[in-house]
PDB file of C-alpha atoms and ligand atoms in Angstrom:
ATOM      1  CA  MET J 716       0.000   0.000   0.000  1.00 69.00           C
ATOM      2  CA  PRO J 717       1.416   3.444  -0.892  1.00 85.00           C
ATOM      3  CA  ASP J 718       2.698   5.478   2.045  1.00 95.00           C
ATOM      4  CA  PRO J 719       0.445   8.578   2.405  1.00 96.00           C
ATOM      5  CA  PHE J 720       3.274  10.899   3.455  1.00 98.00           C
ATOM      6  CA  LEU J 721       5.641   9.845   0.667  1.00 98.00           C
ATOM      7  CA  THR J 722       2.827  10.075  -1.876  1.00 98.00           C
ATOM      8  CA  ALA J 723       1.913  13.596  -0.730  1.00 98.00           C
ATOM      9  CA  PHE J 724       5.569  14.697  -0.680  1.00 98.00           C
ATOM     10  CA  GLY J 725       6.123  13.296  -4.183  1.00 98.00           C
ATOM     11  CA  ASP J 726       2.992  15.013  -5.533  1.00 98.00           C
ATOM     12  CA  PHE J 727       4.175  18.281  -3.970  1.00 98.00           C
ATOM     13  CA  ALA J 728       7.675  17.923  -5.457  1.00 98.00           C
ATOM     14  CA  ARG J 729       6.251  17.386  -8.943  1.00 98.00           C
ATOM     15  CA  ALA J 730       3.919  20.374  -8.547  1.00 98.00           C
ATOM     16  CA  GLU J 731       6.803  22.563  -7.365  1.00 98.00           C
ATOM     17  CA  GLY J 732       8.875  21.530 -10.374  1.00 98.00           C
ATOM     18  CA  GLN J 733       6.057  22.579 -12.673  1.00 98.00           C
ATOM     19  CA  ARG J 734       5.352  25.817 -10.817  1.00 98.00           C
ATOM     20  CA  ASP J 735       8.923  27.105 -10.938  1.00 97.00           C
ATOM     21  CA  PRO J 736      11.211  26.150 -13.855  1.00 97.00           C
ATOM     22  CA  THR J 737      14.343  26.768 -11.756  1.00 96.00           C
ATOM     23  CA  LEU J 738      13.159  23.979  -9.465  1.00 98.00           C
ATOM     24  CA  SER J 739      12.282  21.460 -12.168  1.00 98.00           C
ATOM     25  CA  GLY J 740      15.643  19.632 -12.019  1.00 98.00           C
ATOM     26  CA  PRO J 741      15.870  19.426  -8.217  1.00 98.00           C
ATOM     27  CA  MET J 742      12.201  18.501  -7.894  1.00 98.00           C
ATOM     28  CA  PHE J 743      12.575  15.732 -10.467  1.00 98.00           C
ATOM     29  CA  LEU J 744      15.446  14.314  -8.402  1.00 98.00           C
ATOM     30  CA  LEU J 745      13.370  14.543  -5.221  1.00 98.00           C
ATOM     31  CA  ALA J 746      10.182  13.021  -6.657  1.00 98.00           C
ATOM     32  CA  ASP J 747      12.156  10.233  -8.316  1.00 98.00           C
ATOM     33  CA  ALA J 748      14.156   9.418  -5.160  1.00 97.00           C
ATOM     34  CA  LEU J 749      10.991   9.426  -3.040  1.00 97.00           C
ATOM     35  CA  THR J 750       9.799   6.344  -4.935  1.00 97.00           C
ATOM     36  CA  ARG J 751      12.745   4.434  -3.416  1.00 96.00           C
ATOM     37  CA  VAL J 752      12.580   5.779   0.167  1.00 95.00           C
ATOM     38  CA  VAL J 753      12.021   3.065   2.767  1.00 93.00           C
ATOM     39  CA  PRO J 754      10.401   3.209   6.230  1.00 93.00           C
ATOM     40  CA  ALA J 755      12.734   2.890   9.210  1.00 91.00           C
ATOM     41  CA  GLU J 756      12.471   1.705  12.778  1.00 88.00           C
ATOM     42  CA  MET J 757      12.430   4.717  15.119  1.00 88.00           C
ATOM     43  CA  GLY J 758      13.818   4.872  18.615  1.00 88.00           C
ATOM     44  CA  PRO J 759      12.447   7.027  21.459  1.00 91.00           C
ATOM     45  CA  LEU J 760      11.417  10.519  20.323  1.00 94.00           C
ATOM     46  CA  ALA J 761      13.542  13.417  21.586  1.00 94.00           C
ATOM     47  CA  SER J 762      12.644  17.077  21.993  1.00 95.00           C
ATOM     48  CA  LEU J 763      14.421  20.318  22.848  1.00 96.00           C
ATOM     49  CA  PRO J 764      13.382  23.473  24.755  1.00 97.00           C
ATOM     50  CA  VAL J 765      13.003  25.549  21.577  1.00 98.00           C
ATOM     51  CA  VAL J 766      10.676  22.878  20.171  1.00 97.00           C
ATOM     52  CA  ASP J 767       8.598  22.641  23.341  1.00 98.00           C
ATOM     53  CA  LYS J 768       8.239  26.407  23.341  1.00 98.00           C
ATOM     54  CA  HIS J 769       7.466  27.173  19.699  1.00 98.00           C
ATOM     55  CA  LEU J 770       6.517  24.104  17.635  1.00 97.00           C
ATOM     56  CA  GLU J 771       2.796  23.944  18.375  1.00 96.00           C
ATOM     57  CA  ALA J 772       2.098  27.602  17.570  1.00 96.00           C
ATOM     58  CA  SER J 773       4.368  27.431  14.516  1.00 97.00           C
ATOM     59  CA  ARG J 774       2.460  24.416  13.227  1.00 94.00           C
ATOM     60  CA  GLN J 775      -0.940  26.002  13.828  1.00 93.00           C
ATOM     61  CA  THR J 776      -0.046  29.089  11.802  1.00 96.00           C
ATOM     62  CA  GLY J 777       1.631  27.148   8.993  1.00 97.00           C
ATOM     63  CA  VAL J 778       0.573  27.487   5.378  1.00 97.00           C
ATOM     64  CA  GLY J 779       0.479  25.321   2.266  1.00 98.00           C
ATOM     65  CA  VAL J 780       1.339  21.714   1.535  1.00 98.00           C
ATOM     66  CA  PRO J 781       4.575  21.867   3.611  1.00 98.00           C
ATOM     67  CA  ALA J 782       2.411  22.633   6.667  1.00 98.00           C
ATOM     68  CA  ASP J 783       0.244  19.594   5.858  1.00 98.00           C
ATOM     69  CA  LEU J 784       3.361  17.450   5.499  1.00 98.00           C
ATOM     70  CA  ALA J 785       4.652  18.701   8.867  1.00 97.00           C
ATOM     71  CA  LEU J 786       1.306  17.864  10.425  1.00 97.00           C
ATOM     72  CA  GLN J 787       1.437  14.335   9.030  1.00 96.00           C
ATOM     73  CA  MET J 788       4.803  13.935  10.775  1.00 95.00           C
ATOM     74  CA  ALA J 789       3.572  15.356  14.094  1.00 91.00           C
ATOM     75  CA  ASP J 790       3.902  12.136  16.084  1.00 92.00           C
ATOM     76  CA  ARG J 791       7.053  10.917  14.317  1.00 94.00           C
ATOM     77  CA  THR J 792       9.499  13.767  14.876  1.00 93.00           C
ATOM     78  CA  SER J 793      12.631  13.464  16.985  1.00 94.00           C
ATOM     79  CA  TRP J 794      14.525  16.717  17.385  1.00 95.00           C
ATOM     80  CA  ALA J 795      18.248  17.434  17.709  1.00 93.00           C
ATOM     81  CA  SER J 796      20.706  20.333  17.725  1.00 94.00           C
ATOM     82  CA  PRO J 797      22.889  20.574  14.619  1.00 93.00           C
ATOM     83  CA  TYR J 798      26.638  21.118  14.427  1.00 93.00           C
ATOM     84  CA  PRO J 799      27.826  19.221  17.519  1.00 92.00           C
ATOM     85  CA  ASP J 800      31.388  19.632  16.215  1.00 92.00           C
ATOM     86  CA  TYR J 801      31.090  23.413  16.720  1.00 95.00           C
ATOM     87  CA  ALA J 802      30.138  23.254  20.421  1.00 95.00           C
ATOM     88  CA  GLY J 803      32.220  25.746  22.404  1.00 96.00           C
ATOM     89  CA  GLU J 804      32.276  28.404  19.669  1.00 96.00           C
ATOM     90  CA  PRO J 805      30.197  31.294  21.094  1.00 95.00           C
ATOM     91  CA  ASP J 806      28.112  32.123  18.013  1.00 95.00           C
ATOM     92  CA  MET J 807      27.416  28.456  17.360  1.00 96.00           C
ATOM     93  CA  ASP J 808      26.521  27.789  20.993  1.00 97.00           C
ATOM     94  CA  ALA J 809      23.998  30.647  20.749  1.00 96.00           C
ATOM     95  CA  MET J 810      22.566  29.203  17.547  1.00 96.00           C
ATOM     96  CA  ARG J 811      22.491  25.614  18.781  1.00 96.00           C
ATOM     97  CA  SER J 812      20.613  26.563  21.950  1.00 96.00           C
ATOM     98  CA  ALA J 813      17.598  27.763  19.945  1.00 98.00           C
ATOM     99  CA  TYR J 814      17.739  25.899  16.625  1.00 98.00           C
ATOM    100  CA  ALA J 815      16.455  22.366  16.164  1.00 97.00           C
ATOM    101  CA  TYR J 816      15.937  20.000  13.265  1.00 95.00           C
ATOM    102  CA  THR J 817      14.224  16.686  12.847  1.00 95.00           C
ATOM    103  CA  PRO J 818      15.102  14.295  10.054  1.00 93.00           C
ATOM    104  CA  ILE J 819      12.150  12.879   8.149  1.00 96.00           C
ATOM    105  CA  ILE J 820      14.212  11.137   5.484  1.00 95.00           C
ATOM    106  CA  GLY J 821      17.638  10.336   6.872  1.00 92.00           C
ATOM    107  CA  GLN J 822      20.615   8.230   5.946  1.00 87.00           C
ATOM    108  CA  ALA J 823      21.455   4.921   7.548  1.00 74.00           C
ATOM    109  CA  GLU J 824      24.906   6.306   8.253  1.00 65.00           C
ATOM    110  CA  SER J 825      25.396  10.060   8.440  1.00 56.00           C
ATOM    111  CA  ALA J 826      28.035  12.210  10.054  1.00 47.00           C
ATOM    112  CA  ILE J 827      25.875  15.288  10.415  1.00 49.00           C
ATOM    113  CA  LEU J 828      22.235  14.327  10.653  1.00 49.00           C
ATOM    114  CA  LEU J 829      22.615  11.743  13.421  1.00 51.00           C
ATOM    115  CA  THR J 830      19.661   9.904  11.978  1.00 54.00           C
ATOM    116  CA  ALA J 831      20.108   6.489  13.553  1.00 56.00           C
ATOM    117  CA  GLY J 832      16.741   5.782  15.144  1.00 68.00           C
ATOM    118  CA  SER J 833      15.506   9.349  14.678  1.00 86.00           C
ATOM    119  CA  ALA J 834      14.221   9.312  11.083  1.00 92.00           C
ATOM    120  CA  PRO J 835      10.991   7.593  10.056  1.00 94.00           C
ATOM    121  CA  TYR J 836      12.332   7.025   6.520  1.00 94.00           C
ATOM    122  CA  LEU J 837      15.733   6.298   4.995  1.00 93.00           C
ATOM    123  CA  SER J 838      17.322   7.058   1.618  1.00 94.00           C
ATOM    124  CA  ASP J 839      20.842   7.140   0.237  1.00 93.00           C
ATOM    125  CA  GLU J 840      19.818   9.673  -2.452  1.00 96.00           C
ATOM    126  CA  VAL J 841      18.033  12.514  -0.630  1.00 97.00           C
ATOM    127  CA  SER J 842      17.399  13.806   2.850  1.00 95.00           C
ATOM    128  CA  ALA J 843      14.549  15.908   4.196  1.00 97.00           C
ATOM    129  CA  GLY J 844      13.279  17.207   7.477  1.00 96.00           C
ATOM    130  CA  LEU J 845      11.888  20.081   9.499  1.00 97.00           C
ATOM    131  CA  VAL J 846      13.755  22.985  11.072  1.00 98.00           C
ATOM    132  CA  LEU J 847      12.559  25.092  13.966  1.00 98.00           C
ATOM    133  CA  GLN J 848      14.630  28.248  14.370  1.00 98.00           C
ATOM    134  CA  GLY J 849      13.801  30.246  17.490  1.00 98.00           C
ATOM    135  CA  PRO J 850      13.437  34.059  17.621  1.00 98.00           C
ATOM    136  CA  GLY J 851      16.563  36.178  17.243  1.00 98.00           C
ATOM    137  CA  VAL J 852      18.748  33.312  16.080  1.00 98.00           C
ATOM    138  CA  VAL J 853      21.643  33.873  13.690  1.00 98.00           C
ATOM    139  CA  TYR J 854      22.502  30.822  11.595  1.00 97.00           C
ATOM    140  CA  PRO J 855      25.906  31.952  10.288  1.00 97.00           C
ATOM    141  CA  PRO J 856      26.989  31.685   6.650  1.00 97.00           C
ATOM    142  CA  HIS J 857      27.676  28.112   5.616  1.00 97.00           C
ATOM    143  CA  VAL J 858      28.167  25.999   2.517  1.00 97.00           C
ATOM    144  CA  HIS J 859      27.563  22.413   1.486  1.00 96.00           C
ATOM    145  CA  LYS J 860      27.706  20.361  -1.659  1.00 97.00           C
ATOM    146  CA  ALA J 861      24.069  19.316  -1.389  1.00 97.00           C
ATOM    147  CA  VAL J 862      21.486  21.125  -3.524  1.00 98.00           C
ATOM    148  CA  GLU J 863      19.022  22.403  -0.944  1.00 98.00           C
ATOM    149  CA  ILE J 864      15.444  23.651  -0.968  1.00 98.00           C
ATOM    150  CA  TYR J 865      13.648  25.221   2.001  1.00 98.00           C
ATOM    151  CA  TRP J 866       9.896  25.809   2.196  1.00 98.00           C
ATOM    152  CA  VAL J 867       8.761  28.314   4.837  1.00 98.00           C
ATOM    153  CA  ILE J 868       5.828  26.861   6.780  1.00 98.00           C
ATOM    154  CA  SER J 869       5.509  29.752   9.240  1.00 98.00           C
ATOM    155  CA  GLY J 870       7.523  32.742  10.428  1.00 98.00           C
ATOM    156  CA  THR J 871       9.570  35.377   8.648  1.00 98.00           C
ATOM    157  CA  ALA J 872      13.356  35.625   8.466  1.00 98.00           C
ATOM    158  CA  ASP J 873      16.195  37.315   6.629  1.00 98.00           C
ATOM    159  CA  TRP J 874      18.046  35.016   4.252  1.00 98.00           C
ATOM    160  CA  GLN J 875      21.474  35.484   2.704  1.00 98.00           C
ATOM    161  CA  ARG J 876      22.447  33.798  -0.576  1.00 97.00           C
ATOM    162  CA  GLY J 877      25.882  34.716  -1.841  1.00 96.00           C
ATOM    163  CA  ASP J 878      26.207  38.436  -1.049  1.00 95.00           C
ATOM    164  CA  GLU J 879      22.489  39.190  -1.276  1.00 97.00           C
ATOM    165  CA  TRP J 880      19.991  39.391   1.585  1.00 98.00           C
ATOM    166  CA  SER J 881      16.224  39.019   1.217  1.00 98.00           C
ATOM    167  CA  THR J 882      13.265  38.498   3.538  1.00 98.00           C
ATOM    168  CA  HIS J 883      10.999  35.476   3.220  1.00 98.00           C
ATOM    169  CA  GLY J 884       7.802  34.480   4.998  1.00 98.00           C
ATOM    170  CA  PRO J 885       5.182  31.739   4.957  1.00 98.00           C
ATOM    171  CA  GLY J 886       4.723  30.109   1.566  1.00 98.00           C
ATOM    172  CA  ALA J 887       8.189  31.061   0.291  1.00 98.00           C
ATOM    173  CA  THR J 888      10.545  28.619  -1.408  1.00 98.00           C
ATOM    174  CA  ILE J 889      14.298  29.185  -1.061  1.00 98.00           C
ATOM    175  CA  PHE J 890      16.732  27.398  -3.365  1.00 97.00           C
ATOM    176  CA  HIS J 891      20.453  26.956  -2.633  1.00 98.00           C
ATOM    177  CA  ASP J 892      22.473  25.469  -5.466  1.00 97.00           C
ATOM    178  CA  THR J 893      25.542  23.407  -4.687  1.00 97.00           C
ATOM    179  CA  GLY J 894      28.285  25.346  -2.917  1.00 97.00           C
ATOM    180  CA  VAL J 895      26.425  28.648  -2.567  1.00 97.00           C
ATOM    181  CA  ARG J 896      27.072  30.441   0.741  1.00 98.00           C
ATOM    182  CA  HIS J 897      23.897  31.072   2.715  1.00 98.00           C
ATOM    183  CA  ALA J 898      22.698  32.214   6.139  1.00 98.00           C
ATOM    184  CA  THR J 899      19.387  32.753   7.974  1.00 98.00           C
ATOM    185  CA  THR J 900      18.503  35.191  10.759  1.00 98.00           C
ATOM    186  CA  THR J 901      15.159  35.260  12.557  1.00 98.00           C
ATOM    187  CA  GLY J 902      13.605  38.396  14.068  1.00 97.00           C
ATOM    188  CA  ASP J 903      11.009  38.609  16.837  1.00 97.00           C
ATOM    189  CA  GLY J 904       9.406  35.264  16.101  1.00 98.00           C
ATOM    190  CA  PRO J 905      10.437  31.695  15.250  1.00 98.00           C
ATOM    191  CA  GLN J 906      10.276  30.082  11.836  1.00 98.00           C
ATOM    192  CA  LEU J 907       9.298  26.549  10.913  1.00 98.00           C
ATOM    193  CA  LEU J 908      10.752  25.151   7.689  1.00 98.00           C
ATOM    194  CA  LEU J 909      10.581  22.030   5.550  1.00 98.00           C
ATOM    195  CA  PHE J 910      13.866  21.280   3.821  1.00 98.00           C
ATOM    196  CA  ALA J 911      15.188  18.798   1.284  1.00 98.00           C
ATOM    197  CA  TRP J 912      18.688  17.968   0.138  1.00 97.00           C
ATOM    198  CA  VAL J 913      18.249  16.465  -3.308  1.00 98.00           C
ATOM    199  CA  THR J 914      21.923  15.576  -3.878  1.00 97.00           C
ATOM    200  CA  ASP J 915      24.784  14.519  -1.603  1.00 95.00           C
ATOM    201  CA  PRO J 916      22.550  13.774   1.405  1.00 93.00           C
ATOM    202  CA  GLY J 917      25.408  12.571   3.592  1.00 86.00           C
ATOM    203  CA  GLY J 918      27.532  15.704   3.097  1.00 88.00           C
ATOM    204  CA  VAL J 919      28.687  17.910   5.941  1.00 89.00           C
ATOM    205  CA  PRO J 920      27.919  21.666   6.002  1.00 93.00           C
ATOM    206  CA  VAL J 921      30.825  23.948   6.830  1.00 95.00           C
ATOM    207  CA  ILE J 922      30.480  27.317   8.591  1.00 96.00           C
ATOM    208  CA  VAL J 923      32.202  30.099   6.610  1.00 95.00           C
ATOM    209  CA  ARG J 924      34.310  32.268   8.898  1.00 90.00           C
ATOM    210  CA  PHE J 925      36.087  34.548   6.396  1.00 82.00           C
TER     211      PHE J 925
HETATM  212 FE1  FE2 X 252      21.998  24.830   3.882  1.00 68.80          FE
END
């Protein structure tokens, strides 16, 4: 029997590829890979203070298909802080204390996403998940090989791509091609995001210091 979440995610990916020609390649990769994603055994679900504080309200105000997808995952999300290797660096400690992600499609073995037992699905072609970024959080500039797409479910933030900043709110789609430097800063409120890496899912993001 088809998995309802994977079917809905695949339908959304195909629709996004048709809506925006710049997304047609990445969305083809995503929709195609989703046909090979497999369910995984999950361990105990974990949460974090920023999730306990902001997730419910962020979900309730979410818009579009990404909000529906997040809702479908409501009882299968296990949250973690990213970038454990950067613990002890003041800006990253500040970010990590109020930024959480949950893998939805993880890798069986991954250096960065720590998905063992925390992802309800596995793939070696793509990864996907939710991000909850608390208010006033600076996610510093970083790069990765993976081609990345974010969909804003709720909240508004300033986004940097290359040298350009722009502001995006609910319903926005943000595309980062391979290797492009990007950053995200929230204002007074949190933001809830759906993300997908459609290439190089096991890659490691690197914070850009200079
Ligand atoms: Fe990224």
